[in-house]
mmCIF file of C-alpha atoms and ligand atoms in Angstrom:
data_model
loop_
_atom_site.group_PDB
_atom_site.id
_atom_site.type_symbol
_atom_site.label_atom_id
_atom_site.label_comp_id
_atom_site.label_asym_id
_atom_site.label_seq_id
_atom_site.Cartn_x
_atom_site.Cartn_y
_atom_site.Cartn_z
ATOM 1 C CA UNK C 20 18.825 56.189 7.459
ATOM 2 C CA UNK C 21 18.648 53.711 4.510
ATOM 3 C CA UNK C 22 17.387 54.629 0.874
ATOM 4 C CA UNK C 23 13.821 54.673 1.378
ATOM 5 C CA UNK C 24 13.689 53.109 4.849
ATOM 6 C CA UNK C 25 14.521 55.073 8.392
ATOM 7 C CA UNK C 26 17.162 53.688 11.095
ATOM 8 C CA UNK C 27 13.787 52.589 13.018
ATOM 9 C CA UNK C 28 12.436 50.851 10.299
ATOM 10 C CA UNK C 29 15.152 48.776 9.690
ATOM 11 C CA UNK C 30 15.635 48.377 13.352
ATOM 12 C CA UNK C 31 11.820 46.911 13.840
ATOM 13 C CA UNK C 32 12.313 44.941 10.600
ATOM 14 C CA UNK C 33 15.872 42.950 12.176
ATOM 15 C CA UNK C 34 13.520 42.799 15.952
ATOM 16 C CA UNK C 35 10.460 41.399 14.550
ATOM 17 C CA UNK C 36 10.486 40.121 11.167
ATOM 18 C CA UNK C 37 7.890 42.313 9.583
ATOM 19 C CA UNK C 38 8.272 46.269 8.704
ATOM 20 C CA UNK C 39 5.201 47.965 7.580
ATOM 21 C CA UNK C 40 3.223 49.815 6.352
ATOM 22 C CA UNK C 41 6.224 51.595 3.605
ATOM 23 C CA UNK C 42 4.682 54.110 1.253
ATOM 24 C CA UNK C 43 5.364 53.074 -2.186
ATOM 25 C CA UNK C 44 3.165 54.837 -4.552
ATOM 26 C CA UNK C 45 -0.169 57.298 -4.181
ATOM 27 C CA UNK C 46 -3.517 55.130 -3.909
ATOM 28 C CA UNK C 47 -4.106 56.952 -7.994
ATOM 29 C CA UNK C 48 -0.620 54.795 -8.854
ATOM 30 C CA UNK C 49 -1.833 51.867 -7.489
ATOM 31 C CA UNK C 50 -5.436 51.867 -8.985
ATOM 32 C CA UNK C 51 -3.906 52.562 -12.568
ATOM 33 C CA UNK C 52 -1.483 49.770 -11.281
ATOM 34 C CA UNK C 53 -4.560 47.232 -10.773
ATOM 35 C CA UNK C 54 -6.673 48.765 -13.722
ATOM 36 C CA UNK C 55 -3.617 47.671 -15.725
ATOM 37 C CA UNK C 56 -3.739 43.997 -14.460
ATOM 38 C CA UNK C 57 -7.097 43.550 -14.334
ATOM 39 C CA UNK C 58 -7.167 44.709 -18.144
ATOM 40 C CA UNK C 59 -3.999 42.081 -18.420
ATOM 41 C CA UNK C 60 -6.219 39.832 -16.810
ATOM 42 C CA UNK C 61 -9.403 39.474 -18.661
ATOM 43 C CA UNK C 62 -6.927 39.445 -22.411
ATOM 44 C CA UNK C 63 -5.307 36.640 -20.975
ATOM 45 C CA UNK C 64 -7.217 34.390 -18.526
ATOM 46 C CA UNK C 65 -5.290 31.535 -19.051
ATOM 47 C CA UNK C 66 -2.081 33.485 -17.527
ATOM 48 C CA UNK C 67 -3.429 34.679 -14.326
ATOM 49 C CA UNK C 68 -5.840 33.091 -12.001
ATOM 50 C CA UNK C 69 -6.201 31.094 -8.811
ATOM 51 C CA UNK C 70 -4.442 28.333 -9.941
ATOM 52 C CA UNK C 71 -1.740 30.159 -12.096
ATOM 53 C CA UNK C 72 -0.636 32.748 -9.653
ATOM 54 C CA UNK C 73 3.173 32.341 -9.219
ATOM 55 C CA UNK C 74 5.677 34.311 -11.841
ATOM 56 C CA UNK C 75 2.556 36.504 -13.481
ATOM 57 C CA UNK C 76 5.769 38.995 -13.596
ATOM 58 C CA UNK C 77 6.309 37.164 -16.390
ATOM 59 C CA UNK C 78 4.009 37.407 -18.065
ATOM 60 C CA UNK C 79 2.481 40.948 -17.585
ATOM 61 C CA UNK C 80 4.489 44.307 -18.685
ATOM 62 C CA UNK C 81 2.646 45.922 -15.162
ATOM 63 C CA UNK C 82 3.963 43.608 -12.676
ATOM 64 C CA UNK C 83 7.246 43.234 -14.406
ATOM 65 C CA UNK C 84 7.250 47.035 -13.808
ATOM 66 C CA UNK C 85 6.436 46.911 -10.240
ATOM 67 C CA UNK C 86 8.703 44.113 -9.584
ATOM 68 C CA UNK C 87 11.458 46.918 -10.758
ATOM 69 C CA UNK C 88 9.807 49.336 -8.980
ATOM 70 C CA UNK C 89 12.955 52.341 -7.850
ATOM 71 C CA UNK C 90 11.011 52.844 -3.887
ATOM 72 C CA UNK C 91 10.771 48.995 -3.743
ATOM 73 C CA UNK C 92 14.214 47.742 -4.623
ATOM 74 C CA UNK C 93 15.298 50.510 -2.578
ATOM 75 C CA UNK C 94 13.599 49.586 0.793
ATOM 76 C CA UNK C 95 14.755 45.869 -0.407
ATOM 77 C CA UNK C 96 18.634 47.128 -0.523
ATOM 78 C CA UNK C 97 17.610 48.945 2.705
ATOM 79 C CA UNK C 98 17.240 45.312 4.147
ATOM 80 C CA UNK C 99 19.456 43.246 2.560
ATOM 81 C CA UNK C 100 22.303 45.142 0.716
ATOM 82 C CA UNK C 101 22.665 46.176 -2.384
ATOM 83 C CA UNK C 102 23.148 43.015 -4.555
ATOM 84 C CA UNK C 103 20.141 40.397 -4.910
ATOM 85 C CA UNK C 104 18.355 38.909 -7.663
ATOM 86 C CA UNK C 105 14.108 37.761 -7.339
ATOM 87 C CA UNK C 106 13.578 34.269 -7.513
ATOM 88 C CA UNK C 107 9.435 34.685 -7.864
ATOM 89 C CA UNK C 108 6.194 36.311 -7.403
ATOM 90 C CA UNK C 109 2.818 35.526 -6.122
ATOM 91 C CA UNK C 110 -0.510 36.833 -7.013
ATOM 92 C CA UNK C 111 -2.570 36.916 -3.405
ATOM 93 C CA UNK C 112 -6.164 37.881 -4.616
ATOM 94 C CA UNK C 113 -9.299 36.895 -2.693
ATOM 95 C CA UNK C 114 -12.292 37.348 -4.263
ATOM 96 C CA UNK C 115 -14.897 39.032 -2.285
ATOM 97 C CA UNK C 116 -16.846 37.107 0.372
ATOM 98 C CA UNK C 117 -14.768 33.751 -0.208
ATOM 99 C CA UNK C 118 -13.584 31.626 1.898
ATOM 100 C CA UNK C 119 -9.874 31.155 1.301
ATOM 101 C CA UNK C 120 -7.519 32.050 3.913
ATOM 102 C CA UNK C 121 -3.769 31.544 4.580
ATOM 103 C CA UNK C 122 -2.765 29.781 7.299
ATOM 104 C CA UNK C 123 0.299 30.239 9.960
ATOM 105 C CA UNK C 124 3.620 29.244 7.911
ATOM 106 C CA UNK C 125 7.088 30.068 7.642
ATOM 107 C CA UNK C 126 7.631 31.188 3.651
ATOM 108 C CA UNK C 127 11.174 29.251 3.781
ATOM 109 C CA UNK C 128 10.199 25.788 4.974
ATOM 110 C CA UNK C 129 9.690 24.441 1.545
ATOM 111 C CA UNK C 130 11.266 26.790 -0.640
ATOM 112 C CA UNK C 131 14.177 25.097 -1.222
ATOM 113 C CA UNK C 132 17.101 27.977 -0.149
ATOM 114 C CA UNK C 133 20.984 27.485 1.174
ATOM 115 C CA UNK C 134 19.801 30.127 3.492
ATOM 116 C CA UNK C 135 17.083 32.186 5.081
ATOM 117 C CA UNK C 136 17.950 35.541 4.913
ATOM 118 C CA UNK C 137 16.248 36.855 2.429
ATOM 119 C CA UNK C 138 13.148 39.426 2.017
ATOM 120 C CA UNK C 139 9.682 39.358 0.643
ATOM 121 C CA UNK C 140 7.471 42.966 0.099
ATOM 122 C CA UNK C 141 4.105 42.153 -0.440
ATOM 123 C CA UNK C 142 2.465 45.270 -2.106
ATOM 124 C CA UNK C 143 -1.421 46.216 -1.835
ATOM 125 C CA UNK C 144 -2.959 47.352 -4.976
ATOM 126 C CA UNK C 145 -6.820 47.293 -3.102
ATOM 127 C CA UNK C 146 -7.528 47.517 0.561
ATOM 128 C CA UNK C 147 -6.136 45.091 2.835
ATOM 129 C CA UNK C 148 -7.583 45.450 6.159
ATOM 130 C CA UNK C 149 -8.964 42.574 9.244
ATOM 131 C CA UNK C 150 -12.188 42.772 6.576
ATOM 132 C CA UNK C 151 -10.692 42.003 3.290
ATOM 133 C CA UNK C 152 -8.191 39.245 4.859
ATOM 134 C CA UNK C 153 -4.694 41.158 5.359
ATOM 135 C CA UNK C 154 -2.233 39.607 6.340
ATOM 136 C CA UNK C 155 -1.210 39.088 10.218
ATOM 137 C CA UNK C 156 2.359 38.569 11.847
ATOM 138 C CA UNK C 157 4.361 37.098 15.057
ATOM 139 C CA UNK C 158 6.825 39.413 15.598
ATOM 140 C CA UNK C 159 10.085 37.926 16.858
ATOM 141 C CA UNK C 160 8.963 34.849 15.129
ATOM 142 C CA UNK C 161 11.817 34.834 12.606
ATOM 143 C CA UNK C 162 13.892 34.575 15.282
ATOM 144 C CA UNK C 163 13.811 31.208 15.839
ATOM 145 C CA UNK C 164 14.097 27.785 14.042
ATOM 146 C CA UNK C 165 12.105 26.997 11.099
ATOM 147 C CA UNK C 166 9.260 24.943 12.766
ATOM 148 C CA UNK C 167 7.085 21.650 12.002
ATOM 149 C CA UNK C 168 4.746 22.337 9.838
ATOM 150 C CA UNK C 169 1.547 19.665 8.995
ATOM 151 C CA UNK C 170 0.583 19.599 5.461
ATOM 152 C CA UNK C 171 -3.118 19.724 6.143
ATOM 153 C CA UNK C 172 -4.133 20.287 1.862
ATOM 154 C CA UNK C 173 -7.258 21.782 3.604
ATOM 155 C CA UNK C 174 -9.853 22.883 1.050
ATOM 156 C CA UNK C 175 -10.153 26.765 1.345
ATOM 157 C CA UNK C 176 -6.444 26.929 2.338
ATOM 158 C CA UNK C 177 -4.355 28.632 -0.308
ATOM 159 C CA UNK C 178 -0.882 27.138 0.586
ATOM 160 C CA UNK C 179 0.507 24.812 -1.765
ATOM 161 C CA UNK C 180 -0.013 21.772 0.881
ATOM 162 C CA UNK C 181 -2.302 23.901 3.551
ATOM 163 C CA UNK C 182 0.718 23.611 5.518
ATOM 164 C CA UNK C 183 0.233 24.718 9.256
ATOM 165 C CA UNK C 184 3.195 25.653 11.285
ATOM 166 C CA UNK C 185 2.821 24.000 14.773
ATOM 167 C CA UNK C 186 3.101 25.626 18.252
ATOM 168 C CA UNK C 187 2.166 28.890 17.195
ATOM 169 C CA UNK C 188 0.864 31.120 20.021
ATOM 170 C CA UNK C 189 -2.063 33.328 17.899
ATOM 171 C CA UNK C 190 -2.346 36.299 20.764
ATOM 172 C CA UNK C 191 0.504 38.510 19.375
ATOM 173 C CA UNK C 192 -0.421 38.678 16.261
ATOM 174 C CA UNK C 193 -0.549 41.473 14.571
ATOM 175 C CA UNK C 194 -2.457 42.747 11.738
ATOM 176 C CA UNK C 195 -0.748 44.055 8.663
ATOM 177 C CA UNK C 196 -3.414 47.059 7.434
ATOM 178 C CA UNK C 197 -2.155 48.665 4.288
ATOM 179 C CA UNK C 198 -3.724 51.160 1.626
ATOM 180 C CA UNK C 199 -3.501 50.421 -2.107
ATOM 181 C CA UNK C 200 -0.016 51.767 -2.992
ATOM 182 C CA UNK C 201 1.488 50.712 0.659
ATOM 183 C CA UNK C 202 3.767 47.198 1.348
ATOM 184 C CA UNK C 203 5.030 45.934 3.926
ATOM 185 C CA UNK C 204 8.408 43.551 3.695
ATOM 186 C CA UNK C 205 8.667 40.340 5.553
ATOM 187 C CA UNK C 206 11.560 37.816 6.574
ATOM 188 C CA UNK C 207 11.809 34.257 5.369
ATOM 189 C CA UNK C 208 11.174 32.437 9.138
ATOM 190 C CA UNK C 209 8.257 35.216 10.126
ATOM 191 C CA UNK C 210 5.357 33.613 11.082
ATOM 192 C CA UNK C 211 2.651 34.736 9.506
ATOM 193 C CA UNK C 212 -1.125 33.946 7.909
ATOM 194 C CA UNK C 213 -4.290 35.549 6.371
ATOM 195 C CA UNK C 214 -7.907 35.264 7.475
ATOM 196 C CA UNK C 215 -10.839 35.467 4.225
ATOM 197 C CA UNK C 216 -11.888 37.879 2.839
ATOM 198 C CA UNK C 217 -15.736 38.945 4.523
ATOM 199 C CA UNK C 218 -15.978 42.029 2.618
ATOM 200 C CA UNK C 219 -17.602 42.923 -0.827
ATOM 201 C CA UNK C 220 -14.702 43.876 -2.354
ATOM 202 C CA UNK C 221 -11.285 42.411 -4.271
ATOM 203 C CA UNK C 222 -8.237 42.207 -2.135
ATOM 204 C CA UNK C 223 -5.093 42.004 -4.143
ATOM 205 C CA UNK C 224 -1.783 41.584 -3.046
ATOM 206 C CA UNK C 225 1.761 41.511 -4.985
ATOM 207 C CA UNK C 226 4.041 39.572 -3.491
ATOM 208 C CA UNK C 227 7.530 39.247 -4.745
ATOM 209 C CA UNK C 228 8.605 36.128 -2.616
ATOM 210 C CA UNK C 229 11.571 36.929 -2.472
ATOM 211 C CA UNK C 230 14.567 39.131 -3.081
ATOM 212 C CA UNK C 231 17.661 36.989 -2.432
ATOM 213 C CA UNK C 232 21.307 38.016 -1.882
ATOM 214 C CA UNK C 233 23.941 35.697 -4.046
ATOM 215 C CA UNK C 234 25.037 33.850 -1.266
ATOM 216 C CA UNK C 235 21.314 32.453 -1.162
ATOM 217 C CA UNK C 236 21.405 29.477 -3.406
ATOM 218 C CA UNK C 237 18.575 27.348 -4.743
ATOM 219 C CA UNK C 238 19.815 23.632 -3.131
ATOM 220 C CA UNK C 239 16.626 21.213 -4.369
ATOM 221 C CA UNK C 240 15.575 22.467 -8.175
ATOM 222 C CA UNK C 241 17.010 24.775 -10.434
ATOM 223 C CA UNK C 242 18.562 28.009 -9.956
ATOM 224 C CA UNK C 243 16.599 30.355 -12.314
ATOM 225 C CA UNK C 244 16.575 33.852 -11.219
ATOM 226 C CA UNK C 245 15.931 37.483 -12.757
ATOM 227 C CA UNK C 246 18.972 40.007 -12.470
ATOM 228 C CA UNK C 247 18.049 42.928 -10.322
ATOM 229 C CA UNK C 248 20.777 45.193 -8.698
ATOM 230 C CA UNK C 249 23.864 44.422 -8.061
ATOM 231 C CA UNK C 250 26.323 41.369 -8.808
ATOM 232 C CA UNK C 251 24.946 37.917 -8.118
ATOM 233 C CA UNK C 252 26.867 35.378 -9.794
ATOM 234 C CA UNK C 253 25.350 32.096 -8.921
ATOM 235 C CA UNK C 254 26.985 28.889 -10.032
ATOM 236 C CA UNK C 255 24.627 26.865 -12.770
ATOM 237 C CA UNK C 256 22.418 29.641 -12.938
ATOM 238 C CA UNK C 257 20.247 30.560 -15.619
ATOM 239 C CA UNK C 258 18.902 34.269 -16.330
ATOM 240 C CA UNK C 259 15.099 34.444 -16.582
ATOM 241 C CA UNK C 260 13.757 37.487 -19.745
ATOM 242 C CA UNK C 261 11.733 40.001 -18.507
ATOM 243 C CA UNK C 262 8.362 40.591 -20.901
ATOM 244 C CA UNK C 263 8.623 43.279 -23.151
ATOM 245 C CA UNK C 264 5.004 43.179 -23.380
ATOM 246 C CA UNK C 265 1.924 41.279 -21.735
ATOM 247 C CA UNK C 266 2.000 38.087 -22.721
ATOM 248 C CA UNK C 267 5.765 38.265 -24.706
ATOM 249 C CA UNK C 268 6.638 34.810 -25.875
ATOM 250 C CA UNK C 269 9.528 34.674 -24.822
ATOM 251 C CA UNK C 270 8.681 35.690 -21.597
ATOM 252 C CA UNK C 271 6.583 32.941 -21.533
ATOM 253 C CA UNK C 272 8.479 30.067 -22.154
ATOM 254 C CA UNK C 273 10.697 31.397 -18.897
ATOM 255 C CA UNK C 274 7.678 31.405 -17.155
ATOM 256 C CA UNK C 275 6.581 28.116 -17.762
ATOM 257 C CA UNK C 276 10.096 26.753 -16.911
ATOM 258 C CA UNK C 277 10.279 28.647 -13.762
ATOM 259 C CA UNK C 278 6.589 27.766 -13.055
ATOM 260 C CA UNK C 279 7.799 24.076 -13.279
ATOM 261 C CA UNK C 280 10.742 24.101 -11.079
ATOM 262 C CA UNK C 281 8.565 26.236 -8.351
ATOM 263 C CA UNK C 282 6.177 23.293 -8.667
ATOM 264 C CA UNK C 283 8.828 20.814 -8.141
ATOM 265 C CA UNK C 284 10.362 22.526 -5.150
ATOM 266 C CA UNK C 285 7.253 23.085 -3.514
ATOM 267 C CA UNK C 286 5.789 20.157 -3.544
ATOM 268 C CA UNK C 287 8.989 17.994 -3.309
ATOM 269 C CA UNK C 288 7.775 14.475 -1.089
ATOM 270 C CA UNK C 289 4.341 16.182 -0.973
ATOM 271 C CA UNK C 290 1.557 13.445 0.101
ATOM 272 C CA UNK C 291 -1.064 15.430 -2.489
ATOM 273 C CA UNK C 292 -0.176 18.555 -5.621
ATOM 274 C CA UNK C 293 -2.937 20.941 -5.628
ATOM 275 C CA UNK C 294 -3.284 23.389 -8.353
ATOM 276 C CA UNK C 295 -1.529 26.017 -6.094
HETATM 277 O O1 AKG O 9 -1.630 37.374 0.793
HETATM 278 C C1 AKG O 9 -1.791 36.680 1.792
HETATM 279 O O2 AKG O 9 -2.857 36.686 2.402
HETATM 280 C C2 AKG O 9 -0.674 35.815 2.303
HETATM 281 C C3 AKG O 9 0.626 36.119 1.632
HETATM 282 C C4 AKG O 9 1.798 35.362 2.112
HETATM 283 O O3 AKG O 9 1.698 34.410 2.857
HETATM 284 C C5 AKG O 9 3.113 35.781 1.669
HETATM 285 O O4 AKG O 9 3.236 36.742 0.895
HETATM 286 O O5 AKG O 9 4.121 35.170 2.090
#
């Protein structure tokens, strides 16, 4: 029995990739959770929205809080011991009725990492069900190599290049149904996607992409990481600030460097950048 996770848990998260759903806070939590950002949200528009998604934890006092969140790191140590640092997060909202989707990909292809084993939880603050475009999973796929992806920069595709991994046999997918206040945790190489959202209502989702162990080095742009548990001396690494308040300067200018490195890795020998 781990922390927060059971022996099964951990067992279906090594077999398949994927472990959810984990119970991380009451759906009351999570609603004051996403009353809190959406507050954060419409102070500071120019902070947080589709096209300035990545590292919000930097800029909002909330998400900093629930990328520090005890039941999260917990489940993370669960998985991957008990020293790693977070490299980013991701915003995943889809508005209601729209189009976007995500499409099959391996989070590691173009992330830029010595090594792959590493862990993302991906927190629901609203409903994520088939309706409001959850996300879906191959299990065993993380198994295997990464695979060739095609950058396809399709229009309603919310990867950075609408990359599409290749090969990918759709019929065991599984859907990843959570409540607001639930996550699930996902490896590096799992396969995985996201259909739109159909429904009238928000989906958001709180990814924190990823919790790294020290021996998981950034190899292509700069290593710039924020401490979490643990030991993880990295060499030429640089310590991001955590906000002491929404929208803390100093905060800010960390998130604008790390926003710019994330931007450089991602789209490193990209044919197109996209605002993503
Ligand atoms: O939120 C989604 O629909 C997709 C998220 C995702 O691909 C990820 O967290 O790695």
């Amino acid at each position: 029995m781990g922390k927060v996770l059971s022996d099964a848990q951990i067992r279906r998260y090594r077999e398949e990739g994927f472990v959810s759903p984990v119970d991380v806070m009451s759906e009351q939590e999570a609603s004051e959770y996403l009353h809190r950002f959406e507050e954060a949200e419409r102070r500071f528009p120019a902070l947080a929205h589709a096209h300035k998604r990545n590292n919000v934890h930097l800029s909002f006092k909330c998400l900093d809080e629930l990328a520090h969140h005890r039941v999260i790191l917990d489940a993370v140590e669960d998985l991957i011991g008990a020293h790693f640092s977070l490299w980013a997060t991701v915003l995943f909202c889809k508005e209601p009725q729209s189009p976007h989707y995500v499409s099959w990909h391996q989070d590691a292809t173009y992330m830029g990492m010595s090594d792959t084993e590493f862990v993302t939880p991906w927190l629901a603050l609203t409903p994520s069900t088939p309706t409001t475009g959850c996300m879906q999973m191959i299990p065993g796929s993380h198994q295997h190599i990464i695979l060739e992806h095609e950058d396809t920069y399709a229009e309603d595709n919310i990867l950075t290049r609408g990359q599409v991994a290749k090969g990918i046999d759709e019929s065991t997918a599984v859907d990843l149904v959570l409540k607001p206040g639930q996550m699930s945790l996902h490896h590096a190489k799992v396969v995985h996607g996201s259909r739109p959202n159909t429904s009238a209502q928000r989906r958001v989702g709180f990814a924190m992409q990823s919790y790294m162990p020290p021996q998981v080095q950034q190899v292509v742009g700069n290593n710039l990481w924020l401490d979490i548990r643990g030991v993880n001396d990295r060499q030429n690494s640089r310590r991001l600030n955590r906000p002491e308040y929404d929208a803390d300067p100093i905060a800010a200018a960390d998130r604008d460097l790390a926003d710019a490195n994330l931007d450089d890795i991602l789209y490193r020998g990209a044919a197109q950048k996209r605002g993503y």
